[in-house]
C-alpha atoms as one frame of an Amber mdcrd trajectory, in Angstrom:
protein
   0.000   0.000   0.000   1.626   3.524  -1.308  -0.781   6.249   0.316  -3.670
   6.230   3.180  -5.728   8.615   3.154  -7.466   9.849   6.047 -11.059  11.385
   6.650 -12.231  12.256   9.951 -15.816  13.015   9.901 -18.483  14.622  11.960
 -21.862  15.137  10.684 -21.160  15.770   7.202 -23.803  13.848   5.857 -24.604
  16.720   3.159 -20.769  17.000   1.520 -19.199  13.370   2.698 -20.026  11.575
  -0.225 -18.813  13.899  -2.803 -15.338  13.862  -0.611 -14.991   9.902  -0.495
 -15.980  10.547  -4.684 -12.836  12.752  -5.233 -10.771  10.528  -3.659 -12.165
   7.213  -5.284 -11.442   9.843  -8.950  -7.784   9.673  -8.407  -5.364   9.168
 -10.834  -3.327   7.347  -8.636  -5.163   4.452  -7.527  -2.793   2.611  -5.190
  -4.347   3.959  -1.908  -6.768   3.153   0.632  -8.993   5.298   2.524  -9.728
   5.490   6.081 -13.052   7.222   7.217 -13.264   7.690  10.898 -16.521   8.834
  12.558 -16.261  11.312  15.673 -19.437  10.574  16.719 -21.636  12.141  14.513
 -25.521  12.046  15.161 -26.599  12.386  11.035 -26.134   9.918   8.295 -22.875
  10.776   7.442 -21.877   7.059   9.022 -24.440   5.220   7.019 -22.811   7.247
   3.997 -19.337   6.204   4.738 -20.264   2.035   4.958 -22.439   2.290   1.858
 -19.015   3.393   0.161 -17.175   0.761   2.038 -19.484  -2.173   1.024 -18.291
  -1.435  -2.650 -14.699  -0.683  -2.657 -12.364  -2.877  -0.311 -10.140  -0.110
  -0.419 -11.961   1.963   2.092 -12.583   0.981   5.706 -14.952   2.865   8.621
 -13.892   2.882  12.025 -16.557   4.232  14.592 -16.403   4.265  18.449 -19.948
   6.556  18.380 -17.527   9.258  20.546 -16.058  12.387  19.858 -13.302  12.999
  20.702 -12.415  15.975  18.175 -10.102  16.315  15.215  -6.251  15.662  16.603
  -7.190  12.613  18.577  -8.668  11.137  15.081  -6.047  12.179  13.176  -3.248
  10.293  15.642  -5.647   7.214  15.117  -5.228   7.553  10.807  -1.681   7.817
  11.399  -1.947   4.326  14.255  -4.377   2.719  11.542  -2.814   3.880   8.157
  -1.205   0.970   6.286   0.144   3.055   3.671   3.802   4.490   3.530   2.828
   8.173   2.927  -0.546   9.515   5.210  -2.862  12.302   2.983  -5.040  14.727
   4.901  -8.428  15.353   3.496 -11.852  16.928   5.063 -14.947  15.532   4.863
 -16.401  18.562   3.526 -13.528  18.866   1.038 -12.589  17.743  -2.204  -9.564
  16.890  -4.321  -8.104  17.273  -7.917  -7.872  13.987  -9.318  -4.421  14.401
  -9.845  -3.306  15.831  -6.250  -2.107  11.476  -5.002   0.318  11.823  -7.951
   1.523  15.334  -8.295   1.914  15.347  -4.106   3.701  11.813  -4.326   5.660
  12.242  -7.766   7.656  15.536  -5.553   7.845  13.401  -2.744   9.536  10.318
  -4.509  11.934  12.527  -6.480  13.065  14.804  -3.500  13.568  12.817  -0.565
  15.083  15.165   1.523  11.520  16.392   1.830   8.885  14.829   4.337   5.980
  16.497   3.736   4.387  18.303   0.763   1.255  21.052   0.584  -0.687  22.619
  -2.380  -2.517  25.836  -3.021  -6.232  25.854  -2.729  -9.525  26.648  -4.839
 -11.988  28.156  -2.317 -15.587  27.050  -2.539 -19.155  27.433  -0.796 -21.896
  25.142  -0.121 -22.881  25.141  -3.699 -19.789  24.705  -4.902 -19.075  27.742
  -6.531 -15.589  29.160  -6.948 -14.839  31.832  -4.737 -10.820  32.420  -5.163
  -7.438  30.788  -4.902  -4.875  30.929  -2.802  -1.282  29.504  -3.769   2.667
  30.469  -3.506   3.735  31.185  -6.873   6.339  29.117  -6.610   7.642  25.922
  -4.289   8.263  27.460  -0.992  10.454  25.420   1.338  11.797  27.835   4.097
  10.432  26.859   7.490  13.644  27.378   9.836  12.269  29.823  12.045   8.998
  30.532  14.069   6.598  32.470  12.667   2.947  33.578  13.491   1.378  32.151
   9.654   2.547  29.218   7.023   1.478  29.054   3.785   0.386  25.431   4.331
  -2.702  24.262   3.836  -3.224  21.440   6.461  -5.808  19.308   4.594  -3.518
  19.416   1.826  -1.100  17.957   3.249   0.581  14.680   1.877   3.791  12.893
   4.637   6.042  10.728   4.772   4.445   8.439   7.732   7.968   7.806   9.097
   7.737  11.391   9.518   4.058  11.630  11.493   5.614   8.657  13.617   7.897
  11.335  15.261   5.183  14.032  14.964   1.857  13.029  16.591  -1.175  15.807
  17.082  -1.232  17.636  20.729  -4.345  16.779  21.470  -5.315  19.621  23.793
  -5.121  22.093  20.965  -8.268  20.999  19.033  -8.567  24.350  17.073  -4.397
  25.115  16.139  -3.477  21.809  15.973  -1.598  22.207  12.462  -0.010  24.949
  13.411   1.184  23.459  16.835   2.153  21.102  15.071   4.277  22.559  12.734
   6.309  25.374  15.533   7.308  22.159  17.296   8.573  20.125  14.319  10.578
  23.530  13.566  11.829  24.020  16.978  13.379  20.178  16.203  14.842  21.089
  13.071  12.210  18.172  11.815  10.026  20.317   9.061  11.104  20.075   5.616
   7.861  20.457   3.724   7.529  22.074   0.330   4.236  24.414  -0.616   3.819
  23.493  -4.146   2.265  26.379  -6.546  -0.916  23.785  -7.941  -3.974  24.346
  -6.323  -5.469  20.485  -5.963  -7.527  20.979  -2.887 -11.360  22.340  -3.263
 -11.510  24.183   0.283 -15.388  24.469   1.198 -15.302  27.639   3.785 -17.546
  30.267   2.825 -19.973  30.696   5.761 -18.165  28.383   8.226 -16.392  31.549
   9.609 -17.481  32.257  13.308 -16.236  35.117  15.437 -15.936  32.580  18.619
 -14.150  30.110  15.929 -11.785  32.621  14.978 -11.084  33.770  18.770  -9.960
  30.699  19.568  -8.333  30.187  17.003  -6.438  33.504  16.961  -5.552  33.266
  20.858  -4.624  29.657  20.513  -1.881  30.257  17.713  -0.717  33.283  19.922
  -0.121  31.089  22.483   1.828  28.851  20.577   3.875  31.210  19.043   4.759
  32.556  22.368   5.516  29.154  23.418   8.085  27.993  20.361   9.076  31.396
  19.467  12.663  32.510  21.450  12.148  36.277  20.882   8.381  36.972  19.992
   7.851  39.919  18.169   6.225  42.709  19.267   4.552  43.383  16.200   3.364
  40.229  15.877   1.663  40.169  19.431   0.043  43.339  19.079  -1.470  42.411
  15.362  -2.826  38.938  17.134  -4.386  41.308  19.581  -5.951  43.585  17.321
  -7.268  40.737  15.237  -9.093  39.304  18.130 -11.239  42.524  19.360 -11.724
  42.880  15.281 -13.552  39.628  14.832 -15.946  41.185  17.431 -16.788  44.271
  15.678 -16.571  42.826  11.878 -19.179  40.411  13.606 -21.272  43.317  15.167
 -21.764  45.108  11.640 -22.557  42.053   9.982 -19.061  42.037   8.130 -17.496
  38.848   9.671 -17.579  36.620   6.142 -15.673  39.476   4.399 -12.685  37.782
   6.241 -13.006  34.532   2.950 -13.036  37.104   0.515  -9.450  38.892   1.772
  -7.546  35.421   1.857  -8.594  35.220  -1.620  -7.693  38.261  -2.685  -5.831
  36.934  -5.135  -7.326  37.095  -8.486  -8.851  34.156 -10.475  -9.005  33.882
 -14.220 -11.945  33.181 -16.196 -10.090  30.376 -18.028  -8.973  29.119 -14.015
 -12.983  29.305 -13.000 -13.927  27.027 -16.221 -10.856  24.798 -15.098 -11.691
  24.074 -11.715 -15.996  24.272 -12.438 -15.550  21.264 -14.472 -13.380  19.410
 -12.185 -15.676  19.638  -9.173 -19.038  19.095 -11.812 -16.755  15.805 -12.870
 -16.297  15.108  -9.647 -19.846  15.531  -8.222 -22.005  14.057 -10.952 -20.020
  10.858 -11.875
């Protein structure tokens, strides 16, 4: 087995099948897939054995608790078989050709032990709503700073790699970026951003100011923790950016925060690209 790829799900009944149908779309077939249930209380398990009764490649595993994203994600690494580990949300989906392009740079640079991509961002409809990639392969992660351009779903590894690195489990909302200050304060992250965008990032209207807060104070914390000289700057733009979620939330403004991460622009030609990979993807 080449690549496991893991799904850790909780009540995605509406978008869980169309994920497990991105990933069953690959080019690269030599995988299996590994959907774990946190406990979820709609039919998003019933979803996940229906796909498992017809492809031996993908296997359920449900305990009926939840016990929240990095505990599950430790259990794909415990459970994977394969010898790379993909990430993938259940609300998510993939460019048929992310396996190979992730696992093609992998193969042929192994002085590398993880690998990210850019992203398409999408809504509940799956509509395009921007893009957000390096515009070329950024490697440089020797110091700590406050924001990556890694997109944790994204993320293909070497599972040698994760065997060093497990998820803190008390940081259920930075757990990525925890992650990746104390593989850098080890000298243990070489991961490359590649400039493709192969992951279909479904976030418009999941942004919520107490989200965010904890979010924002939780990667301040860790950056205080890994960081040998914090900078000032950096602590007083984490503070600012918490009491702002507040008042872009107050006027009704608080979703305007999708639209700046994509500020990049998209192309006409890129929308028609990436529309008829997800309507592939969706309707097959």
């Amino acid at each position: 087995m080449k690549v496991s790829v893991g799904i850790p799900f909780y009540n995605a009944e509406l978008f869980l099948a169309d994920a497990i149908k991105s990933v069953i779309q690959q080019s690269f077939q030599d995988w299996e897939l590994i959907l774990v249930n946190d406990g979820s209380t709609d039919q998003s398990l019933s979803i996940a054995k229906e796909f498992a009764k017809k492809d031996h490649r993908i296997r359920v595993i449900s305990d009926g608790l939840n016990k929240k994203l990095p505990y599950r994600l430790n259990q794909i690494i415990k459970e994977s078989k394969g010898e790379y580990i993909a990430r993938m949300d259940a609300d998510d989906l993939i460019h048929p050709d992310r396996l190979k392009i992730q696992l093609e740079f992998l193969e042929s640079n192994k002085t590398f032990d993880l690998v990210s991509t850019g992203v398409v961002s999408i809504n509940d409809n799956n509509q395009i709503k921007g893009i957000r990639k390096v515009d070329e392969i950024y490697s440089e992660f020797s110091e700590i700073k406050r924001h990556y351009p890694i997109v944790h779903a994204s993320i293909l590894a070497r599972k040698t790699w994760y065997s060093r690195n497990n998820y803190n489990t008390k940081m259920p909302r930075s757990q990525d970026y925890e992650l990746w200050c104390r593989a850098i304060s080890k000298n243990d992250l070489k991961l490359a951003v590649l400039p493709e965008a192969l992951y279909y990032y479904r976030e418009e209207g999941l942004v919520t100011a107490e989200k965010l807060k904890r979010s924002y104070k939780d990667g301040l914390n860790v950056y205080k923790k890994y960081c040998k000289s914090p900078k000032l700057k950096i602590l007083i733009s984490s503070r600012v950016k918490f009491y702002a979620v507040d008042l872009l939330n107050y006027v009704g403004l608080l979703q305007k925060i999708i639209k700046f991460r994509n500020k990049e622009p998209i192309s006409l030609d890129a929308i028609k690209y990436h529309e008829a990979i997800i309507n592939n993807i969706v309707n097959k």
